[in-house]
Amino acid sequence: MQRYLAQRIFQSAVTLLVISLIIFLLARLSGDPLQIMLSEEATKEDYAIAARHWGLDRPLTQQYLTFLGNALRGDFGRSIRLGQPALQLVWERLPATLQLAGASIAVSLLIAIPIGVLSAVRRDTALDYVGKVIALLGQSMPSFWLGIVLIWVFAVMLGWLPASGTGGPQHFVLPAIALGWYQVAAVMRLVRSAMLDVLDSEYVKLARIKGVEERAVVWKHCLRNAAIPPLTYIGFIVAVLLTGSLVIETVFAWPGIGLLAIDAVRYRDFPVVQTVVLLYATKFVVINLLVDVAYVYVDPRIRFQR
């Protein structure tokens, strides 16, 4: 077991090392940040002084080793555009991203669970077909396109809701729907499938024979036992939403990590781009490592097969 864990930890460390090298090189392919930072009247001496200050005059190999050594000590450098520590900028934007992800998950569950349950209970009826159409629409519409349509209808034409930014509960509505709509379809399908299995079980038939009210059978006994597959999937989409909100944050000018990353790429702010990508990559590597370890505990044969 210890040998298997050591191998997985070593593989995870190598993965993060490769990712750090790739993102370091890709960030520099976007161009010279000094061309954006300095004005058109800046002289060659001004460029040389700025490049020396940010360490951009050094060879790429030396820059990468410096970045890697500092990152291992928790220092991801300072933002070239804002002058603040890159890690501090990410932590400052994290609450906004968490709030939007939480709101989108709430929207997904509030819509998906009732539709999934009713589709299963009213199987092969008009209500079931409406639920399938909603699921199809949810998986067919890109989130950025839905976000633009929502802005056009509810912010521009009707003027009911704000189109961008933060400030109150009303600012969450449109971005939360745009981000959570795709998950509505997935969660609804899982709930419907799990409910169909539970509705045909013997204990449900026994409850109905004993005269238990149909509402209690469906929403209390059946939904509770059908909740395991959706809960497993929700745990997965929490991680996805924390990284997948980049497009929606840009569409709605939501001040989260996604918008921070887009601005960093636009202004060629290498330290911030590297910090955001490395933190996202670390999160997924750690989750995969924990899942692999959990698999070994569930099925010890895995450690011998690998």
Short mmCIF file of N, CA, C and O in Angstrom, two decimals, residues 55-173:
data_model
loop_
_atom_site.label_atom_id
_atom_site.label_comp_id
_atom_site.label_asym_id
_atom_site.label_seq_id
_atom_site.Cartn_x
_atom_site.Cartn_y
_atom_site.Cartn_z
N GLY A 55 12.42 40.79 -14.30
CA GLY A 55 13.20 39.58 -14.59
C GLY A 55 12.96 39.02 -15.98
O GLY A 55 13.28 37.85 -16.24
N LEU A 56 12.40 39.83 -16.87
CA LEU A 56 12.08 39.35 -18.22
C LEU A 56 13.29 39.39 -19.14
O LEU A 56 13.20 38.92 -20.29
N ASP A 57 14.39 39.94 -18.69
CA ASP A 57 15.59 39.99 -19.52
C ASP A 57 16.45 38.74 -19.35
O ASP A 57 17.43 38.56 -20.06
N ARG A 58 16.06 37.87 -18.42
CA ARG A 58 16.84 36.66 -18.19
C ARG A 58 16.45 35.57 -19.19
O ARG A 58 15.35 35.62 -19.78
N PRO A 59 17.31 34.58 -19.38
CA PRO A 59 16.94 33.44 -20.24
C PRO A 59 15.70 32.72 -19.70
O PRO A 59 15.45 32.71 -18.48
N LEU A 60 14.94 32.11 -20.62
CA LEU A 60 13.71 31.44 -20.21
C LEU A 60 13.95 30.34 -19.17
O LEU A 60 13.16 30.16 -18.25
N THR A 61 15.05 29.62 -19.34
CA THR A 61 15.36 28.54 -18.39
C THR A 61 15.52 29.10 -16.97
O THR A 61 14.98 28.55 -16.01
N GLN A 62 16.24 30.22 -16.87
CA GLN A 62 16.45 30.83 -15.56
C GLN A 62 15.14 31.37 -14.99
O GLN A 62 14.87 31.24 -13.79
N GLN A 63 14.31 31.95 -15.88
CA GLN A 63 13.01 32.46 -15.42
C GLN A 63 12.14 31.32 -14.87
O GLN A 63 11.48 31.47 -13.84
N TYR A 64 12.16 30.19 -15.59
CA TYR A 64 11.32 29.06 -15.15
C TYR A 64 11.80 28.49 -13.83
O TYR A 64 10.99 28.21 -12.93
N LEU A 65 13.10 28.32 -13.69
CA LEU A 65 13.62 27.77 -12.44
C LEU A 65 13.35 28.71 -11.26
O LEU A 65 13.03 28.25 -10.15
N THR A 66 13.44 30.01 -11.52
CA THR A 66 13.12 30.98 -10.46
C THR A 66 11.65 30.89 -10.08
O THR A 66 11.30 30.87 -8.89
N PHE A 67 10.78 30.81 -11.11
CA PHE A 67 9.34 30.68 -10.84
C PHE A 67 9.03 29.40 -10.08
O PHE A 67 8.27 29.41 -9.10
N LEU A 68 9.65 28.30 -10.49
CA LEU A 68 9.39 27.01 -9.84
C LEU A 68 9.86 27.01 -8.39
O LEU A 68 9.14 26.55 -7.49
N GLY A 69 11.05 27.55 -8.16
CA GLY A 69 11.57 27.59 -6.80
C GLY A 69 10.71 28.45 -5.88
O GLY A 69 10.43 28.08 -4.74
N ASN A 70 10.29 29.61 -6.40
CA ASN A 70 9.42 30.48 -5.58
C ASN A 70 8.06 29.85 -5.34
O ASN A 70 7.49 29.98 -4.24
N ALA A 71 7.51 29.15 -6.37
CA ALA A 71 6.19 28.53 -6.22
C ALA A 71 6.23 27.44 -5.15
O ALA A 71 5.27 27.28 -4.39
N LEU A 72 7.32 26.70 -5.08
CA LEU A 72 7.44 25.66 -4.05
C LEU A 72 7.45 26.26 -2.65
O LEU A 72 7.08 25.59 -1.68
N ARG A 73 7.83 27.53 -2.54
CA ARG A 73 7.81 28.21 -1.24
C ARG A 73 6.52 29.00 -1.04
O ARG A 73 6.39 29.75 -0.06
N GLY A 74 5.57 28.86 -1.99
CA GLY A 74 4.29 29.56 -1.85
C GLY A 74 4.30 30.96 -2.40
O GLY A 74 3.33 31.71 -2.21
N ASP A 75 5.37 31.35 -3.10
CA ASP A 75 5.46 32.69 -3.69
C ASP A 75 5.27 32.57 -5.21
O ASP A 75 6.16 32.07 -5.91
N PHE A 76 4.14 33.03 -5.71
CA PHE A 76 3.84 32.92 -7.14
C PHE A 76 4.13 34.21 -7.89
O PHE A 76 3.70 34.39 -9.02
N GLY A 77 4.86 35.11 -7.26
CA GLY A 77 5.24 36.34 -7.93
C GLY A 77 4.18 37.42 -7.78
O GLY A 77 3.13 37.23 -7.17
N ARG A 78 4.47 38.59 -8.35
CA ARG A 78 3.56 39.73 -8.29
C ARG A 78 2.98 40.00 -9.66
O ARG A 78 3.62 39.78 -10.69
N SER A 79 1.75 40.48 -9.66
CA SER A 79 1.07 40.81 -10.91
C SER A 79 1.82 41.93 -11.63
O SER A 79 2.12 42.98 -11.03
N ILE A 80 2.13 41.71 -12.90
CA ILE A 80 2.84 42.75 -13.67
C ILE A 80 1.94 43.97 -13.87
O ILE A 80 2.40 45.10 -13.87
N ARG A 81 0.66 43.75 -14.01
CA ARG A 81 -0.28 44.86 -14.28
C ARG A 81 -0.68 45.60 -13.01
O ARG A 81 -0.76 46.83 -13.00
N LEU A 82 -0.95 44.86 -11.91
CA LEU A 82 -1.48 45.47 -10.70
C LEU A 82 -0.43 45.65 -9.60
O LEU A 82 -0.66 46.40 -8.65
N GLY A 83 0.68 44.94 -9.71
CA GLY A 83 1.74 45.08 -8.72
C GLY A 83 1.50 44.38 -7.41
O GLY A 83 2.29 44.49 -6.48
N GLN A 84 0.39 43.61 -7.28
CA GLN A 84 0.08 42.91 -6.05
C GLN A 84 0.49 41.45 -6.17
O GLN A 84 0.60 40.92 -7.29
N PRO A 85 0.68 40.76 -5.05
CA PRO A 85 0.99 39.31 -5.12
C PRO A 85 -0.10 38.56 -5.87
O PRO A 85 -1.30 38.75 -5.62
N ALA A 86 0.32 37.69 -6.81
CA ALA A 86 -0.65 36.97 -7.64
C ALA A 86 -1.56 36.09 -6.80
O ALA A 86 -2.77 36.01 -7.05
N LEU A 87 -0.99 35.43 -5.80
CA LEU A 87 -1.80 34.54 -4.96
C LEU A 87 -2.85 35.33 -4.18
O LEU A 87 -3.98 34.87 -4.00
N GLN A 88 -2.48 36.53 -3.73
CA GLN A 88 -3.44 37.36 -3.00
C GLN A 88 -4.61 37.76 -3.90
O GLN A 88 -5.77 37.77 -3.47
N LEU A 89 -4.31 38.08 -5.17
CA LEU A 89 -5.38 38.43 -6.11
C LEU A 89 -6.36 37.27 -6.30
O LEU A 89 -7.58 37.47 -6.37
N VAL A 90 -5.80 36.05 -6.39
CA VAL A 90 -6.66 34.88 -6.57
C VAL A 90 -7.56 34.67 -5.35
O VAL A 90 -8.77 34.43 -5.47
N TRP A 91 -6.98 34.79 -4.16
CA TRP A 91 -7.77 34.60 -2.93
C TRP A 91 -8.84 35.67 -2.81
O TRP A 91 -9.94 35.41 -2.31
N GLU A 92 -8.55 36.90 -3.25
CA GLU A 92 -9.54 37.97 -3.17
C GLU A 92 -10.73 37.71 -4.11
O GLU A 92 -11.85 38.12 -3.81
N ARG A 93 -10.46 37.05 -5.25
CA ARG A 93 -11.54 36.78 -6.20
C ARG A 93 -12.28 35.47 -5.90
O ARG A 93 -13.35 35.24 -6.45
N LEU A 94 -11.69 34.62 -5.08
CA LEU A 94 -12.29 33.31 -4.83
C LEU A 94 -13.70 33.38 -4.25
O LEU A 94 -14.59 32.62 -4.68
N PRO A 95 -14.00 34.27 -3.28
CA PRO A 95 -15.38 34.31 -2.74
C PRO A 95 -16.44 34.56 -3.82
O PRO A 95 -17.51 33.95 -3.76
N ALA A 96 -16.16 35.45 -4.76
CA ALA A 96 -17.15 35.73 -5.81
C ALA A 96 -17.40 34.49 -6.66
O ALA A 96 -18.55 34.19 -7.03
N THR A 97 -16.33 33.76 -6.98
CA THR A 97 -16.50 32.53 -7.77
C THR A 97 -17.28 31.48 -6.98
O THR A 97 -18.14 30.79 -7.53
N LEU A 98 -16.97 31.35 -5.67
CA LEU A 98 -17.70 30.39 -4.85
C LEU A 98 -19.18 30.75 -4.75
O LEU A 98 -20.05 29.87 -4.79
N GLN A 99 -19.48 32.03 -4.61
CA GLN A 99 -20.89 32.46 -4.52
C GLN A 99 -21.64 32.14 -5.80
O GLN A 99 -22.77 31.64 -5.75
N LEU A 100 -21.02 32.42 -6.94
CA LEU A 100 -21.69 32.14 -8.21
C LEU A 100 -21.87 30.64 -8.41
O LEU A 100 -22.94 30.19 -8.88
N ALA A 101 -20.85 29.85 -8.07
CA ALA A 101 -20.97 28.40 -8.19
C ALA A 101 -22.08 27.86 -7.28
O ALA A 101 -22.88 27.01 -7.69
N GLY A 102 -22.15 28.38 -6.05
CA GLY A 102 -23.20 27.94 -5.14
C GLY A 102 -24.59 28.30 -5.65
O GLY A 102 -25.52 27.49 -5.56
N ALA A 103 -24.73 29.52 -6.19
CA ALA A 103 -26.03 29.93 -6.72
C ALA A 103 -26.43 29.08 -7.92
O ALA A 103 -27.60 28.70 -8.07
N SER A 104 -25.48 28.77 -8.79
CA SER A 104 -25.81 27.96 -9.98
C SER A 104 -26.19 26.54 -9.58
O SER A 104 -27.09 25.93 -10.18
N ILE A 105 -25.53 25.98 -8.56
CA ILE A 105 -25.89 24.64 -8.09
C ILE A 105 -27.30 24.66 -7.49
O ILE A 105 -28.11 23.74 -7.72
N ALA A 106 -27.60 25.73 -6.73
CA ALA A 106 -28.95 25.85 -6.15
C ALA A 106 -30.01 25.92 -7.24
O ALA A 106 -31.06 25.26 -7.16
N VAL A 107 -29.74 26.71 -8.29
CA VAL A 107 -30.68 26.80 -9.42
C VAL A 107 -30.86 25.44 -10.08
O VAL A 107 -31.99 25.02 -10.40
N SER A 108 -29.75 24.73 -10.27
CA SER A 108 -29.82 23.42 -10.92
C SER A 108 -30.70 22.46 -10.13
O SER A 108 -31.56 21.77 -10.69
N LEU A 109 -30.48 22.43 -8.79
CA LEU A 109 -31.23 21.48 -7.97
C LEU A 109 -32.70 21.85 -7.88
O LEU A 109 -33.57 20.98 -7.92
N LEU A 110 -32.98 23.16 -7.74
CA LEU A 110 -34.37 23.59 -7.60
C LEU A 110 -35.18 23.29 -8.86
O LEU A 110 -36.40 23.05 -8.77
N ILE A 111 -34.54 23.30 -10.01
CA ILE A 111 -35.25 23.01 -11.25
C ILE A 111 -35.22 21.52 -11.58
O ILE A 111 -36.23 20.93 -11.96
N ALA A 112 -34.04 20.91 -11.42
CA ALA A 112 -33.85 19.54 -11.91
C ALA A 112 -34.57 18.49 -11.06
O ALA A 112 -35.16 17.55 -11.62
N ILE A 113 -34.52 18.63 -9.74
CA ILE A 113 -35.09 17.58 -8.88
C ILE A 113 -36.61 17.46 -9.06
O ILE A 113 -37.12 16.34 -9.30
N PRO A 114 -37.39 18.56 -8.98
CA PRO A 114 -38.84 18.40 -9.20
C PRO A 114 -39.18 17.85 -10.59
O PRO A 114 -40.04 16.96 -10.71
N ILE A 115 -38.48 18.35 -11.62
CA ILE A 115 -38.78 17.86 -12.97
C ILE A 115 -38.40 16.38 -13.10
O ILE A 115 -39.14 15.59 -13.70
N GLY A 116 -37.25 16.00 -12.54
CA GLY A 116 -36.83 14.60 -12.63
C GLY A 116 -37.79 13.67 -11.92
O GLY A 116 -38.12 12.59 -12.43
N VAL A 117 -38.25 14.09 -10.72
CA VAL A 117 -39.18 13.25 -9.96
C VAL A 117 -40.52 13.12 -10.70
O VAL A 117 -41.05 12.01 -10.87
N LEU A 118 -41.06 14.26 -11.15
CA LEU A 118 -42.35 14.22 -11.83
C LEU A 118 -42.27 13.47 -13.16
O LEU A 118 -43.23 12.78 -13.55
N SER A 119 -41.15 13.56 -13.87
CA SER A 119 -40.99 12.81 -15.13
C SER A 119 -41.02 11.31 -14.87
O SER A 119 -41.56 10.54 -15.67
N ALA A 120 -40.40 10.89 -13.74
CA ALA A 120 -40.40 9.46 -13.42
C ALA A 120 -41.78 8.99 -12.98
O ALA A 120 -42.25 7.91 -13.38
N VAL A 121 -42.43 9.81 -12.13
CA VAL A 121 -43.76 9.42 -11.64
C VAL A 121 -44.77 9.40 -12.78
O VAL A 121 -45.62 8.50 -12.85
N ARG A 122 -44.70 10.39 -13.67
CA ARG A 122 -45.61 10.47 -14.82
C ARG A 122 -44.94 9.94 -16.08
O ARG A 122 -44.94 10.59 -17.12
N ARG A 123 -44.36 8.79 -15.98
CA ARG A 123 -43.58 8.22 -17.09
C ARG A 123 -44.43 8.07 -18.36
O ARG A 123 -45.59 7.64 -18.28
N ASP A 124 -43.81 8.46 -19.52
CA ASP A 124 -44.44 8.33 -20.84
C ASP A 124 -45.72 9.18 -20.96
O ASP A 124 -46.60 8.85 -21.77
N THR A 125 -45.83 10.21 -20.18
CA THR A 125 -46.93 11.17 -20.32
C THR A 125 -46.38 12.47 -20.93
O THR A 125 -45.17 12.60 -21.17
N ALA A 126 -47.29 13.44 -21.14
CA ALA A 126 -46.86 14.72 -21.71
C ALA A 126 -45.84 15.40 -20.80
O ALA A 126 -44.87 16.02 -21.26
N LEU A 127 -46.03 15.28 -19.47
CA LEU A 127 -45.09 15.88 -18.53
C LEU A 127 -43.70 15.27 -18.66
O LEU A 127 -42.68 15.98 -18.61
N ASP A 128 -43.65 13.95 -18.88
CA ASP A 128 -42.36 13.28 -19.06
C ASP A 128 -41.67 13.77 -20.32
O ASP A 128 -40.46 14.02 -20.33
N TYR A 129 -42.42 13.95 -21.39
CA TYR A 129 -41.82 14.43 -22.64
C TYR A 129 -41.34 15.87 -22.52
O TYR A 129 -40.31 16.24 -23.10
N VAL A 130 -42.09 16.69 -21.76
CA VAL A 130 -41.63 18.07 -21.52
C VAL A 130 -40.29 18.06 -20.77
O VAL A 130 -39.37 18.82 -21.08
N GLY A 131 -40.18 17.17 -19.78
CA GLY A 131 -38.93 17.05 -19.05
C GLY A 131 -37.77 16.63 -19.95
O GLY A 131 -36.66 17.15 -19.83
N LYS A 132 -38.04 15.71 -20.88
CA LYS A 132 -36.98 15.27 -21.80
C LYS A 132 -36.57 16.41 -22.73
O LYS A 132 -35.38 16.56 -23.06
N VAL A 133 -37.55 17.23 -23.15
CA VAL A 133 -37.23 18.37 -24.02
C VAL A 133 -36.36 19.38 -23.26
O VAL A 133 -35.39 19.92 -23.80
N ILE A 134 -36.71 19.62 -21.98
CA ILE A 134 -35.89 20.53 -21.17
C ILE A 134 -34.47 20.00 -21.04
O ILE A 134 -33.50 20.76 -21.14
N ALA A 135 -34.34 18.69 -20.82
CA ALA A 135 -33.00 18.10 -20.72
C ALA A 135 -32.23 18.26 -22.03
O ALA A 135 -31.04 18.59 -22.04
N LEU A 136 -32.93 18.05 -23.15
CA LEU A 136 -32.27 18.18 -24.46
C LEU A 136 -31.84 19.62 -24.70
O LEU A 136 -30.72 19.87 -25.18
N LEU A 137 -32.71 20.58 -24.35
CA LEU A 137 -32.36 21.99 -24.53
C LEU A 137 -31.18 22.37 -23.64
O LEU A 137 -30.28 23.12 -24.06
N GLY A 138 -31.19 21.85 -22.41
CA GLY A 138 -30.11 22.19 -21.49
C GLY A 138 -28.76 21.73 -21.99
O GLY A 138 -27.75 22.43 -21.81
N GLN A 139 -28.71 20.57 -22.61
CA GLN A 139 -27.44 20.04 -23.08
C GLN A 139 -27.08 20.54 -24.47
O GLN A 139 -25.97 20.29 -24.95
N SER A 140 -28.00 21.22 -25.15
CA SER A 140 -27.75 21.69 -26.51
C SER A 140 -27.32 23.15 -26.55
O SER A 140 -26.68 23.56 -27.52
N MET A 141 -27.67 23.93 -25.53
CA MET A 141 -27.39 25.36 -25.58
C MET A 141 -26.07 25.68 -24.86
O MET A 141 -25.94 25.38 -23.67
N PRO A 142 -25.11 26.28 -25.56
CA PRO A 142 -23.87 26.70 -24.88
C PRO A 142 -24.18 27.75 -23.81
O PRO A 142 -25.07 28.59 -24.00
N SER A 143 -23.46 27.70 -22.71
CA SER A 143 -23.76 28.61 -21.59
C SER A 143 -23.54 30.07 -21.96
O SER A 143 -24.30 30.94 -21.53
N PHE A 144 -22.51 30.36 -22.79
CA PHE A 144 -22.27 31.76 -23.14
C PHE A 144 -23.40 32.30 -24.01
O PHE A 144 -23.81 33.46 -23.86
N TRP A 145 -23.94 31.44 -24.91
CA TRP A 145 -25.06 31.86 -25.77
C TRP A 145 -26.31 32.10 -24.93
O TRP A 145 -27.01 33.11 -25.11
N LEU A 146 -26.57 31.21 -23.99
CA LEU A 146 -27.73 31.39 -23.10
C LEU A 146 -27.56 32.66 -22.27
O LEU A 146 -28.53 33.40 -22.05
N GLY A 147 -26.34 32.92 -21.79
CA GLY A 147 -26.11 34.13 -21.02
C GLY A 147 -26.40 35.39 -21.82
O GLY A 147 -27.02 36.33 -21.32
N ILE A 148 -25.96 35.42 -23.07
CA ILE A 148 -26.21 36.59 -23.93
C ILE A 148 -27.71 36.76 -24.18
O ILE A 148 -28.24 37.89 -24.15
N VAL A 149 -28.42 35.64 -24.41
CA VAL A 149 -29.87 35.72 -24.64
C VAL A 149 -30.58 36.24 -23.39
O VAL A 149 -31.49 37.09 -23.47
N LEU A 150 -30.18 35.76 -22.21
CA LEU A 150 -30.79 36.21 -20.96
C LEU A 150 -30.56 37.71 -20.75
O LEU A 150 -31.47 38.44 -20.31
N ILE A 151 -29.36 38.16 -21.04
CA ILE A 151 -29.08 39.60 -20.92
C ILE A 151 -29.97 40.41 -21.86
O ILE A 151 -30.54 41.44 -21.49
N TRP A 152 -30.08 39.93 -23.09
CA TRP A 152 -30.86 40.66 -24.10
C TRP A 152 -32.35 40.75 -23.70
O TRP A 152 -32.96 41.81 -23.82
N VAL A 153 -32.89 39.63 -23.18
CA VAL A 153 -34.32 39.60 -22.86
C VAL A 153 -34.61 40.32 -21.54
O VAL A 153 -35.43 41.24 -21.48
N PHE A 154 -33.93 39.88 -20.46
CA PHE A 154 -34.32 40.33 -19.12
C PHE A 154 -33.62 41.62 -18.66
O PHE A 154 -34.11 42.28 -17.75
N ALA A 155 -32.51 41.96 -19.27
CA ALA A 155 -31.82 43.20 -18.88
C ALA A 155 -32.06 44.33 -19.88
O ALA A 155 -32.35 45.46 -19.49
N VAL A 156 -31.97 44.00 -21.18
CA VAL A 156 -32.07 45.05 -22.21
C VAL A 156 -33.53 45.32 -22.56
O VAL A 156 -34.00 46.46 -22.49
N MET A 157 -34.29 44.28 -22.93
CA MET A 157 -35.67 44.48 -23.38
C MET A 157 -36.63 44.78 -22.23
O MET A 157 -37.41 45.73 -22.28
N LEU A 158 -36.58 43.96 -21.17
CA LEU A 158 -37.53 44.11 -20.07
C LEU A 158 -37.00 45.00 -18.94
O LEU A 158 -37.80 45.61 -18.22
N GLY A 159 -35.69 45.04 -18.78
CA GLY A 159 -35.11 45.87 -17.72
C GLY A 159 -35.39 45.38 -16.32
O GLY A 159 -35.38 46.17 -15.37
N TRP A 160 -35.63 44.09 -16.17
CA TRP A 160 -35.98 43.54 -14.86
C TRP A 160 -34.74 43.27 -14.01
O TRP A 160 -34.80 43.39 -12.79
N LEU A 161 -33.67 42.85 -14.62
CA LEU A 161 -32.50 42.40 -13.87
C LEU A 161 -31.24 43.07 -14.41
O LEU A 161 -31.18 43.43 -15.59
N PRO A 162 -30.22 43.25 -13.55
CA PRO A 162 -28.96 43.85 -14.02
C PRO A 162 -28.23 42.92 -14.97
O PRO A 162 -28.31 41.69 -14.85
N ALA A 163 -27.51 43.50 -15.90
CA ALA A 163 -26.83 42.71 -16.93
C ALA A 163 -25.44 42.27 -16.50
O ALA A 163 -24.89 41.32 -17.09
N SER A 164 -24.84 42.93 -15.50
CA SER A 164 -23.46 42.58 -15.15
C SER A 164 -23.15 43.05 -13.74
O SER A 164 -23.92 43.80 -13.12
N GLY A 165 -22.00 42.60 -13.25
CA GLY A 165 -21.50 43.05 -11.96
C GLY A 165 -22.18 42.39 -10.77
O GLY A 165 -22.99 41.48 -10.92
N THR A 166 -21.80 42.86 -9.56
CA THR A 166 -22.38 42.36 -8.32
C THR A 166 -23.00 43.53 -7.56
O THR A 166 -22.80 44.69 -7.92
N GLY A 167 -23.74 43.22 -6.49
CA GLY A 167 -24.36 44.27 -5.70
C GLY A 167 -25.55 43.81 -4.91
O GLY A 167 -25.93 44.45 -3.93
N GLY A 168 -26.19 42.74 -5.28
CA GLY A 168 -27.35 42.27 -4.55
C GLY A 168 -27.81 40.93 -5.09
O GLY A 168 -27.25 40.41 -6.07
N PRO A 169 -28.84 40.35 -4.46
CA PRO A 169 -29.32 39.04 -4.92
C PRO A 169 -29.76 39.03 -6.38
O PRO A 169 -29.64 38.01 -7.06
N GLN A 170 -30.29 40.19 -6.85
CA GLN A 170 -30.75 40.22 -8.24
C GLN A 170 -29.61 40.04 -9.24
O GLN A 170 -29.84 39.64 -10.38
N HIS A 171 -28.37 40.34 -8.83
CA HIS A 171 -27.23 40.17 -9.73
C HIS A 171 -26.88 38.70 -9.94
O HIS A 171 -26.15 38.37 -10.89
N PHE A 172 -27.35 37.83 -9.05
CA PHE A 172 -27.02 36.41 -9.17
C PHE A 172 -27.90 35.69 -10.18
O PHE A 172 -27.51 34.65 -10.72
N VAL A 173 -29.10 36.23 -10.44
CA VAL A 173 -30.12 35.46 -11.15
C VAL A 173 -29.65 35.03 -12.54
O VAL A 173 -29.61 33.81 -12.87
#
